């Protein structure tokens, strides 16, 4: 007998309309990452825009700098040459703490030139020379490349920087002077007044002298002119006399550019007998006056030229 087969039951007709929900595709992981990245980017941009920025440095001229009075370090951009920063120091001691070890590395004859002298060794050198931190220099001037050398060596040698040197690093970095190849210069002057060992007249003389160095560092045409004048206008004996004068003050006589720069800064822009007299280099007043006049007549038409004959600030 053939096996029984299940009977086929016809389903009843059903006119119910059914809506079948569609399955939503899940967002891909890439989309989530993109959204999160956009949020983070917005937060970063917002933080940058809202983060307090340091106020721009005041841009001022020689007279304003001279008349500034303060008990703390003040930094200015020189109005006639904004590549020159002027640091007005509270006194000679504070100025020395900020700049003396740079002076030792870059300019002084009795200090190492391949590494930053330690604080202990520097203090011993001061005692041996019968100097103090405040009398090592009365004003300072350095091109950006000298600052880069000092801070690069200090970092490589793990040399501790005092708070004033750290402040100078911040100032130089903010100005862009620590970037490779950056041009610029930093000069400094001390405040005048009781207890500062610097009177108003001396402050004015130092400022004018240092500004001439600023031009030497930032204006190539002026720097070339200074070297040309030194070579062609001064006799060999006059060059030797100036070099000896500077070496007696502790300058490194092997640094030819330093000697040339300082020679013309003293000869032309230091018109005060407390700081420079013709007889200290074996010259007559008439010879010094003649060289000054020739230099001023021939020098490039730059912002420094009027300062060669202008009265000192403060009268």
CSV table of C-alpha atoms in Angstrom, one decimal, residues 32-223:
chain,number,residue,atom,x,y,z
A,32,UNK,CA,32.8,58.1,14.3
A,33,UNK,CA,36.5,58.8,14.2
A,34,UNK,CA,36.0,61.7,11.8
A,35,UNK,CA,33.4,63.3,14.0
A,36,UNK,CA,35.5,62.9,17.1
A,37,UNK,CA,38.5,64.4,15.2
A,38,UNK,CA,36.4,67.4,14.2
A,39,UNK,CA,35.3,68.0,17.8
A,40,UNK,CA,38.9,67.8,19.0
A,41,UNK,CA,40.1,70.1,16.3
A,42,UNK,CA,37.4,72.6,17.2
A,43,UNK,CA,38.5,72.4,20.9
A,44,UNK,CA,42.1,73.0,20.0
A,45,UNK,CA,41.3,76.0,17.7
A,46,UNK,CA,39.1,77.4,20.4
A,47,UNK,CA,41.8,77.1,23.0
A,48,UNK,CA,44.3,78.7,20.8
A,49,UNK,CA,42.0,81.6,20.1
A,50,UNK,CA,41.0,82.1,23.7
A,51,UNK,CA,44.4,81.5,25.2
A,52,UNK,CA,45.8,84.7,26.6
A,53,UNK,CA,48.7,85.9,24.4
A,54,UNK,CA,51.6,88.0,25.7
A,55,UNK,CA,51.2,91.7,24.9
A,56,UNK,CA,53.3,93.0,22.0
A,57,UNK,CA,56.5,94.7,23.0
A,58,UNK,CA,56.2,98.5,23.2
A,59,UNK,CA,57.8,100.1,20.1
A,60,UNK,CA,59.6,103.2,21.3
A,61,UNK,CA,62.4,105.6,20.4
A,62,UNK,CA,65.6,106.5,22.2
A,63,UNK,CA,64.2,109.3,24.3
A,64,UNK,CA,61.3,107.1,25.7
A,65,UNK,CA,63.7,104.3,26.6
A,66,UNK,CA,66.1,106.8,28.3
A,67,UNK,CA,63.3,108.3,30.4
A,68,UNK,CA,61.8,105.0,31.4
A,69,UNK,CA,62.0,104.3,35.1
A,70,UNK,CA,61.2,100.9,36.6
A,71,UNK,CA,62.2,98.4,39.3
A,72,UNK,CA,61.9,95.4,37.0
A,73,UNK,CA,63.2,94.3,33.6
A,74,UNK,CA,61.5,96.1,30.8
A,75,UNK,CA,61.8,95.1,27.1
A,76,UNK,CA,61.3,97.4,24.1
A,77,UNK,CA,61.5,97.2,20.4
A,78,UNK,CA,63.5,100.1,19.1
A,79,UNK,CA,61.2,102.2,16.8
A,80,UNK,CA,63.8,102.9,14.2
A,81,UNK,CA,64.9,99.3,13.9
A,82,UNK,CA,62.5,96.7,15.2
A,83,UNK,CA,65.1,94.0,14.9
A,84,UNK,CA,66.8,95.6,17.9
A,85,UNK,CA,65.4,94.7,21.3
A,86,UNK,CA,66.4,97.0,24.3
A,87,UNK,CA,66.3,95.4,27.7
A,88,UNK,CA,66.2,98.0,30.5
A,89,UNK,CA,67.6,96.4,33.6
A,90,UNK,CA,66.8,97.3,37.2
A,91,UNK,CA,70.4,97.9,38.0
A,92,UNK,CA,73.9,96.8,37.1
A,93,UNK,CA,73.8,93.6,39.2
A,94,UNK,CA,70.6,92.4,37.6
A,95,UNK,CA,72.0,93.2,34.2
A,96,UNK,CA,75.1,91.2,35.0
A,97,UNK,CA,73.2,88.2,36.1
A,98,UNK,CA,71.4,88.2,32.8
A,99,UNK,CA,74.3,88.9,30.4
A,100,UNK,CA,77.7,88.3,32.1
A,101,UNK,CA,78.2,84.7,31.1
A,102,UNK,CA,77.2,85.5,27.6
A,103,UNK,CA,79.9,88.3,27.6
A,104,UNK,CA,82.4,85.8,28.9
A,105,UNK,CA,81.6,83.4,26.1
A,106,UNK,CA,81.4,85.9,23.2
A,107,UNK,CA,83.7,88.8,24.0
A,108,UNK,CA,86.0,88.4,27.0
A,109,UNK,CA,89.6,87.3,26.5
A,110,UNK,CA,90.0,85.4,29.8
A,111,UNK,CA,87.1,83.1,29.4
A,112,UNK,CA,86.5,79.8,27.4
A,113,UNK,CA,85.0,80.2,24.0
A,114,UNK,CA,83.9,76.6,23.5
A,115,UNK,CA,81.7,76.1,26.5
A,116,UNK,CA,79.6,78.1,29.0
A,117,UNK,CA,81.6,78.8,32.1
A,118,UNK,CA,80.1,77.5,35.3
A,119,UNK,CA,78.7,79.8,37.9
A,120,UNK,CA,81.4,78.9,40.4
A,121,UNK,CA,84.2,79.3,37.8
A,122,UNK,CA,82.8,82.6,36.7
A,123,UNK,CA,82.7,84.0,40.3
A,124,UNK,CA,86.3,82.9,40.8
A,125,UNK,CA,87.3,84.7,37.6
A,126,UNK,CA,85.5,87.9,38.9
A,127,UNK,CA,87.5,87.8,42.1
A,128,UNK,CA,90.7,87.3,40.3
A,129,UNK,CA,90.0,90.3,38.1
A,130,UNK,CA,88.8,92.4,41.0
A,131,UNK,CA,85.4,92.8,39.4
A,132,UNK,CA,81.8,92.1,40.4
A,133,UNK,CA,78.8,90.9,38.6
A,134,UNK,CA,77.7,94.5,38.4
A,135,UNK,CA,80.9,95.9,37.0
A,136,UNK,CA,81.8,93.2,34.5
A,137,UNK,CA,80.0,95.3,31.8
A,138,UNK,CA,78.0,98.6,32.0
A,139,UNK,CA,76.0,97.8,28.9
A,140,UNK,CA,75.6,94.7,26.7
A,141,UNK,CA,75.0,94.0,23.0
A,142,UNK,CA,74.7,90.7,21.2
A,143,UNK,CA,73.5,89.6,17.8
A,144,UNK,CA,70.9,86.8,17.7
A,145,UNK,CA,73.5,84.3,16.6
A,146,UNK,CA,75.5,84.9,19.8
A,147,UNK,CA,72.4,84.2,21.9
A,148,UNK,CA,71.8,81.0,20.0
A,149,UNK,CA,75.4,79.9,20.6
A,150,UNK,CA,75.1,80.5,24.4
A,151,UNK,CA,71.8,78.7,24.9
A,152,UNK,CA,72.7,75.8,22.6
A,153,UNK,CA,75.9,75.2,24.5
A,154,UNK,CA,74.2,75.6,27.8
A,155,UNK,CA,71.6,73.0,26.8
A,156,UNK,CA,74.2,70.6,25.5
A,157,UNK,CA,76.3,70.8,28.6
A,158,UNK,CA,73.2,70.7,30.9
A,159,UNK,CA,74.4,74.0,32.4
A,160,UNK,CA,72.1,75.5,34.9
A,161,UNK,CA,70.6,78.9,33.9
A,162,UNK,CA,69.9,81.4,36.6
A,163,UNK,CA,66.4,83.1,36.6
A,164,UNK,CA,67.7,86.1,34.7
A,165,UNK,CA,69.3,84.0,32.0
A,166,UNK,CA,66.0,82.0,31.7
A,167,UNK,CA,64.2,85.3,31.3
A,168,UNK,CA,66.5,86.2,28.5
A,169,UNK,CA,65.9,82.9,26.8
A,170,UNK,CA,62.2,83.5,26.9
A,171,UNK,CA,62.6,87.0,25.5
A,172,UNK,CA,64.9,85.8,22.7
A,173,UNK,CA,62.6,82.9,21.9
A,174,UNK,CA,59.5,85.1,21.7
A,175,UNK,CA,61.3,87.5,19.4
A,176,UNK,CA,62.2,84.5,17.1
A,177,UNK,CA,65.9,85.1,17.7
A,178,UNK,CA,66.6,81.5,18.5
A,179,UNK,CA,65.5,80.1,15.2
A,180,UNK,CA,68.3,79.0,12.9
A,181,UNK,CA,69.6,81.9,10.8
A,182,UNK,CA,67.3,84.5,12.5
A,183,UNK,CA,68.6,88.1,12.4
A,184,UNK,CA,68.3,90.6,15.2
A,185,UNK,CA,70.1,92.0,18.2
A,186,UNK,CA,69.6,92.5,21.9
A,187,UNK,CA,71.2,95.4,23.8
A,188,UNK,CA,70.8,96.4,27.4
A,189,UNK,CA,71.2,99.4,29.7
A,190,UNK,CA,70.9,99.8,33.5
A,191,UNK,CA,68.6,102.0,35.3
A,192,UNK,CA,70.1,105.2,36.8
A,193,UNK,CA,69.7,106.6,40.3
A,194,UNK,CA,70.9,106.3,43.8
A,195,UNK,CA,72.5,102.9,44.5
A,196,UNK,CA,72.8,102.0,40.9
A,197,UNK,CA,76.3,103.5,40.3
A,198,UNK,CA,75.0,104.9,37.1
A,199,UNK,CA,73.9,108.5,36.7
A,200,UNK,CA,71.5,109.9,34.1
A,201,UNK,CA,74.3,111.1,31.9
A,202,UNK,CA,76.0,107.7,32.0
A,203,UNK,CA,72.7,106.0,31.1
A,204,UNK,CA,72.3,108.2,28.1
A,205,UNK,CA,75.9,107.6,27.0
A,206,UNK,CA,75.6,103.8,27.4
A,207,UNK,CA,72.3,103.8,25.4
A,208,UNK,CA,73.7,105.7,22.5
A,209,UNK,CA,76.8,103.5,22.4
A,210,UNK,CA,74.7,100.3,22.5
A,211,UNK,CA,72.3,101.5,19.8
A,212,UNK,CA,75.3,101.9,17.4
A,213,UNK,CA,76.1,98.2,18.1
A,214,UNK,CA,72.5,97.4,17.3
A,215,UNK,CA,72.8,98.9,13.8
A,216,UNK,CA,76.1,97.1,13.3
A,217,UNK,CA,74.4,93.7,13.9
A,218,UNK,CA,71.2,94.3,11.9
A,219,UNK,CA,72.2,96.4,8.9
A,220,UNK,CA,74.7,94.6,6.6
A,221,UNK,CA,75.5,97.7,4.6
A,222,UNK,CA,76.4,99.7,7.7
A,223,UNK,CA,78.5,96.8,9.0
